[in-house]
Short mmCIF file of C-alpha atoms in Angstrom, two decimals:
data_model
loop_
_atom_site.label_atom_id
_atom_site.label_comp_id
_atom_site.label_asym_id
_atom_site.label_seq_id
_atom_site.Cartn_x
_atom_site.Cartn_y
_atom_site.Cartn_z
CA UNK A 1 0.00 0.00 0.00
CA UNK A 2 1.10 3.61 -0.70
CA UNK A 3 1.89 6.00 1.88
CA UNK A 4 -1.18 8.27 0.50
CA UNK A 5 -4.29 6.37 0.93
CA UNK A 6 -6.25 8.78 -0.95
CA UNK A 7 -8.85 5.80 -2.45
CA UNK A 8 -9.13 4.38 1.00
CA UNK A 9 -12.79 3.17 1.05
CA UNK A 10 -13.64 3.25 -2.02
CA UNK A 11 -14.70 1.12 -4.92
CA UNK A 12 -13.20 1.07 -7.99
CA UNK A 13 -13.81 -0.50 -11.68
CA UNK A 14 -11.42 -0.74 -14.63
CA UNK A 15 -13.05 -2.15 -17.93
CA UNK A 16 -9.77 -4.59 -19.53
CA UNK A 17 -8.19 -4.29 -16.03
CA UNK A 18 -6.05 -7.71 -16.32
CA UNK A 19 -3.69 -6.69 -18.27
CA UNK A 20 -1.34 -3.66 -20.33
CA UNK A 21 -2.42 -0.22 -18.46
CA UNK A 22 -5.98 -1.47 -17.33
CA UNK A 23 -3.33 -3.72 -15.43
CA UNK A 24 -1.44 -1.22 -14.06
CA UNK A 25 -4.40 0.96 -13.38
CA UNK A 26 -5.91 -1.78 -11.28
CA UNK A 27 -2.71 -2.60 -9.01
CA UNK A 28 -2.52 1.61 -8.99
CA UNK A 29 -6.10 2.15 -7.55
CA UNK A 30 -5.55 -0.62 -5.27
CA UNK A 31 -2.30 0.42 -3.85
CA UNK A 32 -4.24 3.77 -2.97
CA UNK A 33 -6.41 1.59 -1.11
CA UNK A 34 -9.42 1.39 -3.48
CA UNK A 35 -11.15 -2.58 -4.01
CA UNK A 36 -11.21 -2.75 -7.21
CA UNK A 37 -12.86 -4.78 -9.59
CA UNK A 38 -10.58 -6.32 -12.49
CA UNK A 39 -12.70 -6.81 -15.54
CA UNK A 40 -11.74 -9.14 -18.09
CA UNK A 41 -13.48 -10.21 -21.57
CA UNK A 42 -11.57 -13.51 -22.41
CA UNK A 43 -8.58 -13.96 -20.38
CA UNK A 44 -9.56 -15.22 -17.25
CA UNK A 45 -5.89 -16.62 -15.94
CA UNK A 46 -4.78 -12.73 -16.58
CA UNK A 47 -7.93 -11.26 -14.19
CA UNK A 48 -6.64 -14.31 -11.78
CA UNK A 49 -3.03 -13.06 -11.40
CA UNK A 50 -3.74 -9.44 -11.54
CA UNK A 51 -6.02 -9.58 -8.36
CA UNK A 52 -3.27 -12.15 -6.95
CA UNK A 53 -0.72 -9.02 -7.54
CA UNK A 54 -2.86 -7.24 -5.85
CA UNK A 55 -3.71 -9.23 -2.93
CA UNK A 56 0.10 -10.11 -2.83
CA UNK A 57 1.22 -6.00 -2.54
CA UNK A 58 -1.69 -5.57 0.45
CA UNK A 59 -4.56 -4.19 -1.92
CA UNK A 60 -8.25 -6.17 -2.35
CA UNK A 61 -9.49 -7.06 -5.67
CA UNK A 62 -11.72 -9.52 -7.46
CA UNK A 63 -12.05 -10.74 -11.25
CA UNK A 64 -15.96 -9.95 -13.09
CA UNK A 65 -16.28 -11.51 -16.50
CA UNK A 66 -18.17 -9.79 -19.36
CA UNK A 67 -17.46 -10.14 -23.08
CA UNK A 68 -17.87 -6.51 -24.74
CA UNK A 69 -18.95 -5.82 -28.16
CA UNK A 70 -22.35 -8.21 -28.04
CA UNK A 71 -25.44 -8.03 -27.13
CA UNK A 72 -26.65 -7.14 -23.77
CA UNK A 73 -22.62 -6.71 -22.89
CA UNK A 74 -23.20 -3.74 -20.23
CA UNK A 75 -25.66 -5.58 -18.34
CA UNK A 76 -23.69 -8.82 -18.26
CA UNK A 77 -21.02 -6.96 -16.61
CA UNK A 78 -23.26 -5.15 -14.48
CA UNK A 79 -24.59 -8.33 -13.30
CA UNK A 80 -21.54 -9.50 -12.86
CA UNK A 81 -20.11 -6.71 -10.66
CA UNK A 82 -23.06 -6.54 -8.63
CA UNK A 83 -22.80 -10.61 -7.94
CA UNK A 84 -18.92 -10.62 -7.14
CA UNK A 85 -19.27 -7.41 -5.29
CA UNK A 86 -21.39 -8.84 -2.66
CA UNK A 87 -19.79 -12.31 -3.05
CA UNK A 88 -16.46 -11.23 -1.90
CA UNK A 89 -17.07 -8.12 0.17
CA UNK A 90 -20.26 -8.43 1.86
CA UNK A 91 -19.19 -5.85 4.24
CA UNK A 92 -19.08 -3.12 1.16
CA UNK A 93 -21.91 -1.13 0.67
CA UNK A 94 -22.92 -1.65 -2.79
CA UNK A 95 -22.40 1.09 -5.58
CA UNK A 96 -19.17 2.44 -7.06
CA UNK A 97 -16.59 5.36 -6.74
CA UNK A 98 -14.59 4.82 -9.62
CA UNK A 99 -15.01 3.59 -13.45
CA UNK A 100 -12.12 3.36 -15.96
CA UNK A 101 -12.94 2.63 -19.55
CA UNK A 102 -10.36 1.08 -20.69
CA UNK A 103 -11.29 -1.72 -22.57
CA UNK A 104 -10.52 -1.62 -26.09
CA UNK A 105 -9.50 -3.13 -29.19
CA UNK A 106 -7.37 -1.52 -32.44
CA UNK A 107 -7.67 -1.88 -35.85
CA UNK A 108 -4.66 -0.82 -37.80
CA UNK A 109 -5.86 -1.30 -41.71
CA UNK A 110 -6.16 2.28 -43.55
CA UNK A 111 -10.06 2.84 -44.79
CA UNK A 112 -9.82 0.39 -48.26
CA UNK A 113 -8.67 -2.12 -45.90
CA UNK A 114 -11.75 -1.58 -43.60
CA UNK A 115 -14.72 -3.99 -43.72
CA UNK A 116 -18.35 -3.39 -42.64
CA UNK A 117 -17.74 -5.88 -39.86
CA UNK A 118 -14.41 -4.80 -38.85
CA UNK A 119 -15.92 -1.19 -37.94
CA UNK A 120 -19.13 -2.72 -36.17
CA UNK A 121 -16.69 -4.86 -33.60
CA UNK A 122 -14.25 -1.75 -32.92
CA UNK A 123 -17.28 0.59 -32.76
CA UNK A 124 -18.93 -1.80 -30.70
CA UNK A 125 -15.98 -2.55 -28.06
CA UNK A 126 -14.69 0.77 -27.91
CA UNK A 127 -17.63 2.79 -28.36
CA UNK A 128 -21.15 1.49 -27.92
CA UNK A 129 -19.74 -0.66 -24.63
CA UNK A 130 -18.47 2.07 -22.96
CA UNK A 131 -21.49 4.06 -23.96
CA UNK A 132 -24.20 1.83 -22.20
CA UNK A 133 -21.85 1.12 -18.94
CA UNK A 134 -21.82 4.15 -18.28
CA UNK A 135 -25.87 4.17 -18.75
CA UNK A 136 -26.69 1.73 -16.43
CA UNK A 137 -23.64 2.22 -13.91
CA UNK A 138 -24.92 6.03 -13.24
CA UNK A 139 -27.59 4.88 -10.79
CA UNK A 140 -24.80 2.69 -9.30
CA UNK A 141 -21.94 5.76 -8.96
CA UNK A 142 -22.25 7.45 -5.91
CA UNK A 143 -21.92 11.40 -5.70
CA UNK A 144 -18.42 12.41 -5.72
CA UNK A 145 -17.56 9.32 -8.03
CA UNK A 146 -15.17 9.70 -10.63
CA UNK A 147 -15.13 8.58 -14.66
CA UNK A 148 -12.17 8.22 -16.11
CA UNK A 149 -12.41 7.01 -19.95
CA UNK A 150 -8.98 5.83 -21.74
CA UNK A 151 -8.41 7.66 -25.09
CA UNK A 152 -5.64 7.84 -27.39
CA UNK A 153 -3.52 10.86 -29.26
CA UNK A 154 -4.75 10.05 -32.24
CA UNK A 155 -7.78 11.33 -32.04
CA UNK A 156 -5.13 14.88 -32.03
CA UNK A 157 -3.38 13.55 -35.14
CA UNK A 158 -3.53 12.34 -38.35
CA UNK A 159 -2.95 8.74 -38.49
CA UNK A 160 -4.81 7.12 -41.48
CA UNK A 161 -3.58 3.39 -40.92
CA UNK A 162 -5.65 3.21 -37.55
CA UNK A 163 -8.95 5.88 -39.02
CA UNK A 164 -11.46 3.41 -37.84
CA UNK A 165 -9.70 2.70 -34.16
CA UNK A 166 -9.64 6.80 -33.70
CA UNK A 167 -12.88 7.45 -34.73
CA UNK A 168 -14.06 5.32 -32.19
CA UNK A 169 -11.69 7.36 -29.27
CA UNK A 170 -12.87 10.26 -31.02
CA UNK A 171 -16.17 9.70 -29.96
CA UNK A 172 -15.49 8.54 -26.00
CA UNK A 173 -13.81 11.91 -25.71
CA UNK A 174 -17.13 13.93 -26.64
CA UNK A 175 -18.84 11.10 -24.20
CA UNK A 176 -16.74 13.08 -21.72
CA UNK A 177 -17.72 16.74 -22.53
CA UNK A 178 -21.18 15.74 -22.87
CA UNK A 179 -21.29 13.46 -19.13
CA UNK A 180 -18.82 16.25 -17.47
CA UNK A 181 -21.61 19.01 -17.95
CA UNK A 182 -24.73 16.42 -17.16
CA UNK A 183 -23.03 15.12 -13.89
CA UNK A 184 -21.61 18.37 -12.71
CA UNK A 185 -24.14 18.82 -10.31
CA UNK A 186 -24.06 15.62 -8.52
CA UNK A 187 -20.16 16.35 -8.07
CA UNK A 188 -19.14 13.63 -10.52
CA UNK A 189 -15.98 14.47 -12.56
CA UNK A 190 -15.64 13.10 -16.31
CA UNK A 191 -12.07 13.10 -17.97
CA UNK A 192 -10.28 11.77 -20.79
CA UNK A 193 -6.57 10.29 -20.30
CA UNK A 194 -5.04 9.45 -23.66
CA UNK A 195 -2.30 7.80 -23.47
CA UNK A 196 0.54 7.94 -26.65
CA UNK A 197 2.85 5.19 -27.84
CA UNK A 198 2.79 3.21 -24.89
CA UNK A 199 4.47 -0.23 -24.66
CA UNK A 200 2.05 -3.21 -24.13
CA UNK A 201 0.61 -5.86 -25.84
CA UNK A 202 -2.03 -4.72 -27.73
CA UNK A 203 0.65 -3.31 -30.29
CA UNK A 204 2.53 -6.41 -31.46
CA UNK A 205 4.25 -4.35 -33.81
CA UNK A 206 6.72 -2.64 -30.50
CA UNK A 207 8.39 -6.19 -30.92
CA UNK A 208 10.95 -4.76 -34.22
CA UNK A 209 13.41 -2.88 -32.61
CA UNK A 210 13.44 -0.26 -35.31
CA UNK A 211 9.89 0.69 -35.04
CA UNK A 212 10.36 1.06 -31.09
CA UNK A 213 13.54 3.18 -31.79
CA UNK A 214 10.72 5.08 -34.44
CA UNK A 215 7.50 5.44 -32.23
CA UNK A 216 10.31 6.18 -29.06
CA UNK A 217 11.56 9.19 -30.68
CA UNK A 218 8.40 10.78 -30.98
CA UNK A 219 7.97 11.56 -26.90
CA UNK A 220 10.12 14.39 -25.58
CA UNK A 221 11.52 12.02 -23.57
CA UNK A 222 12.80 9.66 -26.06
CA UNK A 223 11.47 6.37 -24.97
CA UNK A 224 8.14 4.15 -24.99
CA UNK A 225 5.05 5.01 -22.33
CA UNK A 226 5.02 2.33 -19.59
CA UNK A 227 1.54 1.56 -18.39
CA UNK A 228 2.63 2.91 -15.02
CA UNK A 229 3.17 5.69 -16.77
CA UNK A 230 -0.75 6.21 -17.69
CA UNK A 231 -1.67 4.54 -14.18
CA UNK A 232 -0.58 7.83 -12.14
CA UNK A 233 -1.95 10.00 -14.24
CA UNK A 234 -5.78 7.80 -13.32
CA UNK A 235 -4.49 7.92 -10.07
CA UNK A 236 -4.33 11.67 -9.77
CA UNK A 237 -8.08 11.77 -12.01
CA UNK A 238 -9.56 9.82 -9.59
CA UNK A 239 -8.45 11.06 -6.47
CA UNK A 240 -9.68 14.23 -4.54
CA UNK A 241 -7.29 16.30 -5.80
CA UNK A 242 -9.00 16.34 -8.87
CA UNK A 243 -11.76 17.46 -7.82
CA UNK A 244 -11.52 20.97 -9.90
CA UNK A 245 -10.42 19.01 -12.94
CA UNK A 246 -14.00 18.00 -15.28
CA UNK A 247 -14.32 17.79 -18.92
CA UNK A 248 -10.73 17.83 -19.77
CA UNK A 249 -8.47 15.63 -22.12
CA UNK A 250 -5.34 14.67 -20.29
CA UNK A 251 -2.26 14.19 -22.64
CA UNK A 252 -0.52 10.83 -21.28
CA UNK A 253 1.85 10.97 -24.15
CA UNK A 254 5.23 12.06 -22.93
CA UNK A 255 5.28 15.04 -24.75
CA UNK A 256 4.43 13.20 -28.40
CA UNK A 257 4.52 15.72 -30.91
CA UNK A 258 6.33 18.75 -28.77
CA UNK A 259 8.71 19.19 -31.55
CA UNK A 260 6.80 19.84 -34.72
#
């Protein structure tokens, strides 16, 4: 556990939270004390060891399943939450303080290359799922709570061999304008944290050393996020000293772009 505390109490959910930075955003909330809830769409031995991590640092966690991108998806997980919520801390009063959307899926093909079905599933993942959580987890988020929905820089630039994957982030960071304003009054804040070229699995192509040296060079730093990197920034969303901070679209990029 961190010295800080600052989630101490509270409940916390991170959509994709077993692994890359929904990983690291999970072991993050939890070593501020939050009990978090790790979801996972197919990976169940990934949910498994990230709550073990957890456990093993000091922090509470448990694993809710729910496949995104079909039917009914947001009140699957829902359900689920709800079920392992009381299931494994029956002495929590039920609701929520946190939600991540993280979740998410790319799509790197340049628009001849997209098909009708490849835009429904990345539309319906990153989009739509998001979309309806947040829909039926309102009545759930106490006042105060916190939404935090995971972005990317390209919606900021031009980058026409993933135009289908940032259309969809495009559209999750008006979700935040829109909620920000609407939830204002019950104290909620809404941000965006948009992480750049940030090393984790979901890019396969960081494994070529020359296109790591290429993507690294475009941070002011010179190097490759880490999802711990994007985890402190959530941290900082989430936490009470963000409470003046609504609306806004975080750059989590390392300074991508600083030079041109």
């Amino acid at each position: 556990m961190t010295a800080t505390g600052r989630h101490q109490g509270m409940t916390a959910l991170v959509t994709g939270g077993s692994r890359g930075i929904g990983r690291a955003v999970s072991r993050r909330l939890a070593r501020d004390g939050a009990l978090v809830a790790v979801h996972y769409g197919h990976d169940e031995a990934a949910a498994d060891r990230t709550v073990k991590e957890i456990e093993t640092d000091g922090g509470r966690a448990f694993a809710i399943h729910a496949e995104l991108g079909v039917r009914a998806d947001a009140a699957t997980l829902w359900s689920a939450f709800d079920r392992e919520l009381a299931t494994h801390a029956p002495d929590t009063e039920p609701g929520l303080d946190i939600l991540v959307n993280n979740a998410g899926i790319t799509l790197p093909r340049t628009i001849e290359h997209v098909t009708e079905e490849d835009y429904d599933r990345v539309f319906a993942i990153n989009t739509k799922a998001p979309f309806f959580i947040l829909q039926q987890g309102l009545r759930r988020l106490r006042d105060g709570g916190r939404i935090i929905n995971i972005s990317s820089a390209a919606t900021r630039f031009a980058y026409p061999g993933i135009i289908a994957y940032s259309m969809t982030k495009a559209a999750l960071d008006h979700l935040t304008l829109s909620l920000a304003l609407e939830l204002a009054p019950r104290n909620i804040t809404v941000n965006t944290v948009a992480p750049g070229f940030t090393e984790t699995e979901i890019n396969p192509t960081l494994k070529n050393p020359q296109i790591r040296q290429a993507l690294s060079a475009h941070s002011a730093f010179g190097r490759l996020g880490r999802p711990a990197d994007i985890a402190d920034v959530v941290a900082f969303v989430a936490s009470e000293d963000a409470r003046w901070v609504t609306g806004q679209w975080l750059d989590a990029t390392g300074g991508v772009g600083l030079g041109l």
